[in-house]
Amino acid sequence: MDGPEISSINSMISIQAGKNFNTPLTSFLGDIGFYGGIGFESSSYDLTYIYSNPYGEPIDMSLSFTGDNKFRSLIGTRIKILFADVYIDYNMGASKTINAGFGITFR
């Protein structure tokens, strides 16, 4: 072995559903949508390293970590303003996260 070897496997499978609502009262607003879902996540991380001991036999210094594999849920909302789609969602699982972002659509 020439050096350390790192292996990381992360996966998530989920099902999501959402509903969009039109905003006919204001011309610059497009749809407003709400969505949610559930899923299962898993992860593992392996580090393999053999220390070449100059005074004896090589020493195996390998480590393995398994993530908190569990169910994850998601709720979020999105809105279209002119050409931009803006969204924010909240993920609940082994760790809780808030994601936000935007995209630009040309048609």
N, CA and C of each residue as an Amber inpcrd file, in Angstrom:
protein
   321
   0.8410000  -1.1780000   0.0000000   0.0000000   0.0000000   0.0000000
   0.8840000   1.2390000   0.0000000   0.5990000   2.1580000  -0.8820000
   1.4350000   3.3470000  -1.0260000   1.0940000   4.4530000  -0.0550000
  -0.1190000   4.5130000   0.4130000  -0.5290000   5.5980000   1.2920000
  -1.8870000   5.2960000   1.8990000  -2.4690000   6.2750000   2.5710000
  -3.7740000   6.0500000   3.1850000  -4.8630000   5.8730000   2.1360000
  -5.8560000   5.1100000   2.4830000  -7.0120000   4.8930000   1.6110000
  -8.2660000   5.3160000   2.3630000  -9.0620000   6.1670000   1.7320000
 -10.2850000   6.6800000   2.3450000 -11.4680000   6.2250000   1.5170000
 -12.4620000   5.6860000   2.1900000 -13.6810000   5.2530000   1.5200000
 -14.8790000   5.8240000   2.2720000 -15.7480000   6.5200000   1.5560000
 -16.9320000   7.1270000   2.1620000 -18.1490000   6.7860000   1.3130000
 -19.1720000   6.2560000   1.9400000 -20.4140000   5.9200000   1.2460000
 -21.5600000   6.6230000   1.9740000 -22.2890000   7.4470000   1.2370000
 -23.4250000   8.1750000   1.7930000 -24.5960000   8.0040000   0.8420000
 -25.7600000   7.7110000   1.3810000 -26.9240000   7.5440000   0.5130000
 -28.1940000   7.9480000   1.2450000 -29.1830000   8.3060000   0.4470000
 -30.5010000   8.6490000   0.9780000 -31.5330000   8.3150000  -0.0820000
 -32.5850000   7.6860000   0.3310000 -33.7050000   7.4120000  -0.5510000
 -34.9290000   8.0470000   0.0870000 -35.7180000   8.7380000  -0.7250000
 -36.8610000   9.4480000  -0.1480000 -38.0070000   9.5170000  -1.1440000
 -39.1530000   9.8740000  -0.6260000 -40.3320000  10.1550000  -1.4350000
 -40.8440000  11.5270000  -0.9970000 -41.1700000  12.3600000  -1.9920000
 -41.5970000  13.7280000  -1.6950000 -42.8610000  14.0490000  -2.4820000
 -43.6390000  14.9470000  -1.9290000 -44.8540000  15.4130000  -2.6000000
 -45.0360000  16.8910000  -2.2970000 -45.7030000  17.5920000  -3.2000000
 -45.9060000  19.0210000  -3.0000000 -47.1420000  19.5200000  -3.7230000
 -47.4960000  20.7410000  -3.4300000 -48.6610000  21.3860000  -4.0320000
 -48.3080000  22.8200000  -4.3530000 -48.6020000  23.2580000  -5.5840000
 -48.3960000  24.6440000  -6.0100000 -49.7210000  25.3840000  -6.0350000
 -49.6870000  26.6590000  -5.6930000 -50.8670000  27.5170000  -5.7190000
 -50.5670000  28.7260000  -6.5830000 -51.4670000  29.0700000  -7.4820000
 -51.3140000  30.2600000  -8.3180000 -51.6420000  31.5100000  -7.5210000
 -51.0070000  32.6360000  -7.8780000 -51.2750000  33.9210000  -7.2260000
 -51.7930000  34.8850000  -8.2930000 -53.0820000  34.8560000  -8.5880000
 -53.6090000  35.6720000  -9.6830000 -53.7120000  37.1650000  -9.3510000
 -53.5850000  37.5600000  -8.1010000 -53.7680000  38.9590000  -7.7280000
 -52.5480000  39.8270000  -8.0500000 -51.3790000  39.2410000  -8.0820000
 -50.1590000  39.9990000  -8.3730000 -49.4700000  39.3940000  -9.5910000
 -49.1510000  40.2310000 -10.5710000 -48.6180000  39.7340000 -11.8330000
 -47.1570000  39.3030000 -11.7450000 -46.3760000  39.8830000 -10.8150000
 -44.9600000  39.5370000 -10.7450000 -44.7050000  38.2560000  -9.9550000
 -45.6980000  37.8020000  -9.1810000 -45.5390000  36.5580000  -8.4330000
 -46.0430000  35.3910000  -9.2760000 -45.2760000  34.3280000  -9.2960000
 -45.7130000  33.1040000  -9.9510000 -46.3790000  32.2110000  -8.9260000
 -46.0350000  30.9580000  -8.9640000 -46.5980000  29.9910000  -8.0250000
 -45.9790000  30.1360000  -6.6440000 -46.7390000  29.7190000  -5.6590000
 -46.2430000  29.5050000  -4.3030000 -46.4650000  28.0300000  -4.0340000
 -45.4380000  27.3340000  -3.5940000 -45.5590000  25.8980000  -3.3890000
 -45.1010000  25.4620000  -2.0180000 -45.6820000  24.3740000  -1.5700000
 -45.3090000  23.7390000  -0.3110000 -45.0130000  22.2820000  -0.5980000
 -44.0130000  21.7130000   0.0590000 -43.6540000  20.3290000  -0.1890000
 -43.1270000  19.6770000   1.0770000 -43.1020000  18.3770000   1.0610000
 -42.6070000  17.6080000   2.1970000 -42.2620000  16.2040000   1.7530000
 -41.5930000  15.4780000   2.6220000 -41.2340000  14.1130000   2.2910000
 -40.5900000  13.3940000   3.4570000 -40.4100000  12.0920000   3.2550000
 -39.7280000  11.2550000   4.2370000 -38.7130000  10.3980000   3.4880000
 -37.6990000   9.9440000   4.2020000 -36.6830000   9.1120000   3.5760000
 -35.8420000   8.4040000   4.6060000 -34.9510000   7.5590000   4.1110000
 -34.0010000   6.8410000   4.9620000 -32.6010000   7.1870000   4.4950000
 -31.7100000   7.4730000   5.4370000 -30.3360000   7.8410000   5.1210000
 -29.3650000   6.8570000   5.7570000 -28.2220000   6.6590000   5.0990000
 -27.1730000   5.8150000   5.6700000 -25.8160000   6.3690000   5.2470000
 -24.8100000   6.1090000   6.0700000 -23.4680000   6.5770000   5.7500000
 -22.4310000   5.7310000   6.4780000 -21.2550000   5.6390000   5.8550000
 -20.1140000   4.9760000   6.4900000 -18.8380000   5.6350000   5.9700000
 -17.7940000   5.5700000   6.7780000 -16.5120000   6.1910000   6.4570000
 -15.4180000   5.2570000   6.9450000 -14.5310000   4.8730000   6.0510000
 -13.4400000   3.9690000   6.4030000 -12.1060000   4.6050000   6.0270000
 -11.1590000   4.5390000   6.9350000  -9.7960000   5.0290000   6.7100000
  -8.8520000   3.8620000   6.9610000  -8.0630000   3.5260000   5.9490000
  -7.1120000   2.4300000   6.0630000  -5.7040000   2.9900000   5.9060000
  -4.8540000   2.7080000   6.8730000  -3.4670000   3.1680000   6.8140000
  -2.5810000   2.1460000   7.5180000  -1.5200000   1.7600000   6.8600000
  -0.5340000   0.8560000   7.4530000   0.7380000   1.6710000   7.7020000
   1.1180000   1.7970000   8.9710000   2.3230000   2.5350000   9.3350000
   3.5330000   1.6230000   9.1560000   4.4850000   2.0660000   8.3580000
   5.7180000   1.3010000   8.1500000   6.6660000   1.5810000   9.3050000
   6.6420000   0.7250000  10.2810000   7.4590000   0.8930000  11.4820000
   8.9000000   0.4880000  11.1650000   9.8510000   1.4110000  11.2400000
  11.2450000   1.0610000  10.9170000  11.8860000   0.1540000  11.9770000
  11.2620000  -0.0010000  13.1590000  11.8470000  -0.7840000  14.2450000
  11.1380000  -2.1130000  14.4720000  10.2220000  -2.4680000  13.6000000
   9.4990000  -3.7270000  13.8010000   8.4730000  -3.9450000  12.7070000
   7.4530000  -4.6700000  13.0640000   6.4120000  -4.9940000  12.1000000
   5.5430000  -3.7760000  11.8100000   4.9330000  -3.7370000  10.6070000
   4.0150000  -2.6340000  10.2780000   2.8300000  -2.5940000  11.2430000
   2.2970000  -1.3920000  11.4800000   1.1840000  -1.2010000  12.4090000
  -0.0410000  -0.7770000  11.6110000  -1.1390000  -1.5160000  11.7780000
  -2.4050000  -1.1860000  11.1160000  -3.1030000  -0.0970000  11.9280000
  -3.3530000   1.0590000  11.3060000  -3.9920000   2.1820000  11.9910000
  -5.3350000   2.5010000  11.3450000  -6.1000000   1.4890000  10.9860000
  -7.3650000   1.6600000  10.2730000  -8.4810000   2.0430000  11.2360000
  -9.4130000   2.8790000  10.7300000 -10.5730000   3.3160000  11.5000000
 -11.8270000   3.1810000  10.6450000 -12.9570000   2.9140000  11.2760000
 -14.2470000   2.8550000  10.5810000 -15.2880000   3.5830000  11.4180000
 -16.1280000   4.3500000  10.7290000 -17.2050000   5.0850000  11.3870000
 -18.5050000   4.7970000  10.6500000 -19.5570000   4.5780000  11.3920000
 -20.8830000   4.4030000  10.8090000 -21.7450000   5.5620000  11.2720000
 -22.4750000   6.1590000  10.3320000 -23.3170000   7.3050000  10.6570000
 -24.5570000   6.9140000  11.4380000 -25.2410000   7.9020000  11.9500000
 -26.5220000   7.6740000  12.6180000 -27.5700000   7.4260000  11.5360000
 -27.6740000   6.1860000  11.0810000 -28.5820000   5.8370000   9.9980000
 -30.0050000   5.8080000  10.5370000 -30.8360000   6.6790000   9.9780000
 -32.1990000   6.7670000  10.4790000 -33.0860000   7.4490000   9.4470000
 -34.3270000   7.6050000   9.8160000 -35.2680000   8.2750000   8.9290000
 -35.0420000   9.7750000   8.9310000 -35.3540000  10.3980000   7.8130000
 -35.2310000  11.8370000   7.6350000 -36.5500000  12.3400000   7.0830000
 -36.9620000  13.5030000   7.5540000 -38.1650000  14.1450000   7.0160000
 -37.8110000  15.5490000   6.5360000 -38.6570000  16.0760000   5.6640000
 -38.3780000  17.3480000   5.0060000 -39.6760000  18.1200000   4.8490000
 -39.6340000  19.4150000   5.1520000 -40.7420000  20.3180000   4.8320000
 -40.1330000  21.5750000   4.2080000 -40.8640000  22.1680000   3.2740000
 -40.3200000  23.3510000   2.6360000 -41.3470000  24.1280000   1.8570000
 -40.9210000  25.2900000   1.3930000 -41.7750000  26.1480000   0.5850000
 -40.9260000  26.8130000  -0.4960000 -41.5730000  27.1550000  -1.6060000
 -40.8930000  27.8500000  -2.6950000 -41.8500000  28.8880000  -3.2710000
 -41.2720000  29.9350000  -3.8420000 -42.0650000  30.9900000  -4.4570000
 -41.3320000  31.4610000  -5.7120000 -42.0990000  31.7840000  -6.7290000
 -41.5230000  32.3120000  -7.9570000 -41.7970000  33.8060000  -8.0070000
 -40.7150000  34.5950000  -8.1620000 -40.8150000  36.0460000  -8.2760000
 -40.1330000  36.4390000  -9.5810000 -40.9020000  36.9070000 -10.5440000
 -40.4220000  37.2110000 -11.8910000 -39.7210000  35.9900000 -12.4810000
 -38.3990000  36.0560000 -12.6810000 -37.6700000  34.9280000 -13.2580000
 -36.9710000  34.0600000 -12.2190000 -37.0850000  34.3910000 -10.9510000
 -36.3520000  33.6790000  -9.8990000 -37.2780000  32.7680000  -9.0980000
 -36.7910000  31.5810000  -8.8220000 -37.4360000  30.6650000  -7.8870000
 -36.6250000  30.6940000  -6.5970000 -37.2830000  30.9770000  -5.4830000
 -36.6340000  31.0440000  -4.1780000 -37.2450000  29.9530000  -3.3070000
 -36.3980000  29.2220000  -2.5870000 -36.9240000  28.1600000  -1.7360000
 -36.2130000  28.1490000  -0.3940000 -36.8830000  27.5380000   0.5730000
 -36.2990000  27.2630000   1.8830000 -36.9280000  25.9710000   2.3760000
 -36.0910000  25.0930000   2.9150000 -36.6390000  23.8710000   3.5020000
 -35.8790000  23.4930000   4.7590000 -36.5220000  22.6600000   5.5450000
 -36.0080000  22.2280000   6.8340000 -35.9600000  20.7070000   6.8320000
 -34.7810000  20.1420000   7.0910000 -34.5810000  18.6950000   7.1370000
 -34.4120000  18.2600000   8.5820000 -35.0990000  17.1880000   8.9460000
 -34.9970000  16.6370000  10.2910000 -34.5400000  15.1900000  10.1820000
 -33.3820000  14.8770000  10.7460000 -32.8230000  13.5350000  10.7170000
 -31.7820000  13.4220000  11.8060000 -30.6790000  12.7180000  11.5060000
 -29.5930000  12.6150000  12.4740000 -29.0810000  14.0020000  12.8430000
 -29.0870000  14.8960000  11.8730000 -28.7970000  16.3080000  12.1330000
 -29.9000000  17.1370000  11.4820000 -30.1970000  18.2490000  12.0620000
 -31.2450000  19.1230000  11.5380000 -30.5880000  20.2420000  10.7420000
 -31.1090000  20.5010000   9.5360000 -30.5200000  21.5210000   8.6810000
 -31.5960000  22.3750000   8.0430000 -31.2300000  23.6140000   7.7510000
 -32.0790000  24.5210000   6.9830000 -31.3330000  24.8190000   5.6860000
 -32.0030000  24.6180000   4.5640000 -31.4370000  24.9000000   3.2490000
 -32.2190000  26.0270000   2.6080000 -31.5270000  26.8970000   1.9160000
 -32.1770000  27.9720000   1.1790000 -31.4320000  28.1700000  -0.1310000
 -32.1330000  28.6300000  -1.1350000 -31.4690000  28.8710000  -2.4050000
 -32.3850000  29.5290000  -3.3960000 -31.8440000  29.7330000  -4.5950000
 -32.6430000  30.3370000  -5.6590000 -32.1540000  29.8000000  -6.9940000
 -33.0140000  29.9190000  -7.9720000 -32.6940000  29.5420000  -9.3330000
 -33.3220000  30.5370000 -10.2910000 -32.8170000  30.5810000 -11.5060000
 -33.3430000  31.4800000 -12.5130000 -33.9150000  30.6510000 -13.6470000
 -35.1300000  30.9840000 -14.0830000 -35.8220000  30.2460000 -15.1340000
 -36.0800000  31.1500000 -16.3140000 -35.7120000  30.6960000 -17.4960000
 -36.0080000  31.4110000 -18.7290000 -36.8770000  30.4940000 -19.6020000
 -37.9900000  31.0200000 -20.0740000 -38.8730000  30.2230000 -20.9500000
 -39.2090000  30.9940000 -22.1780000
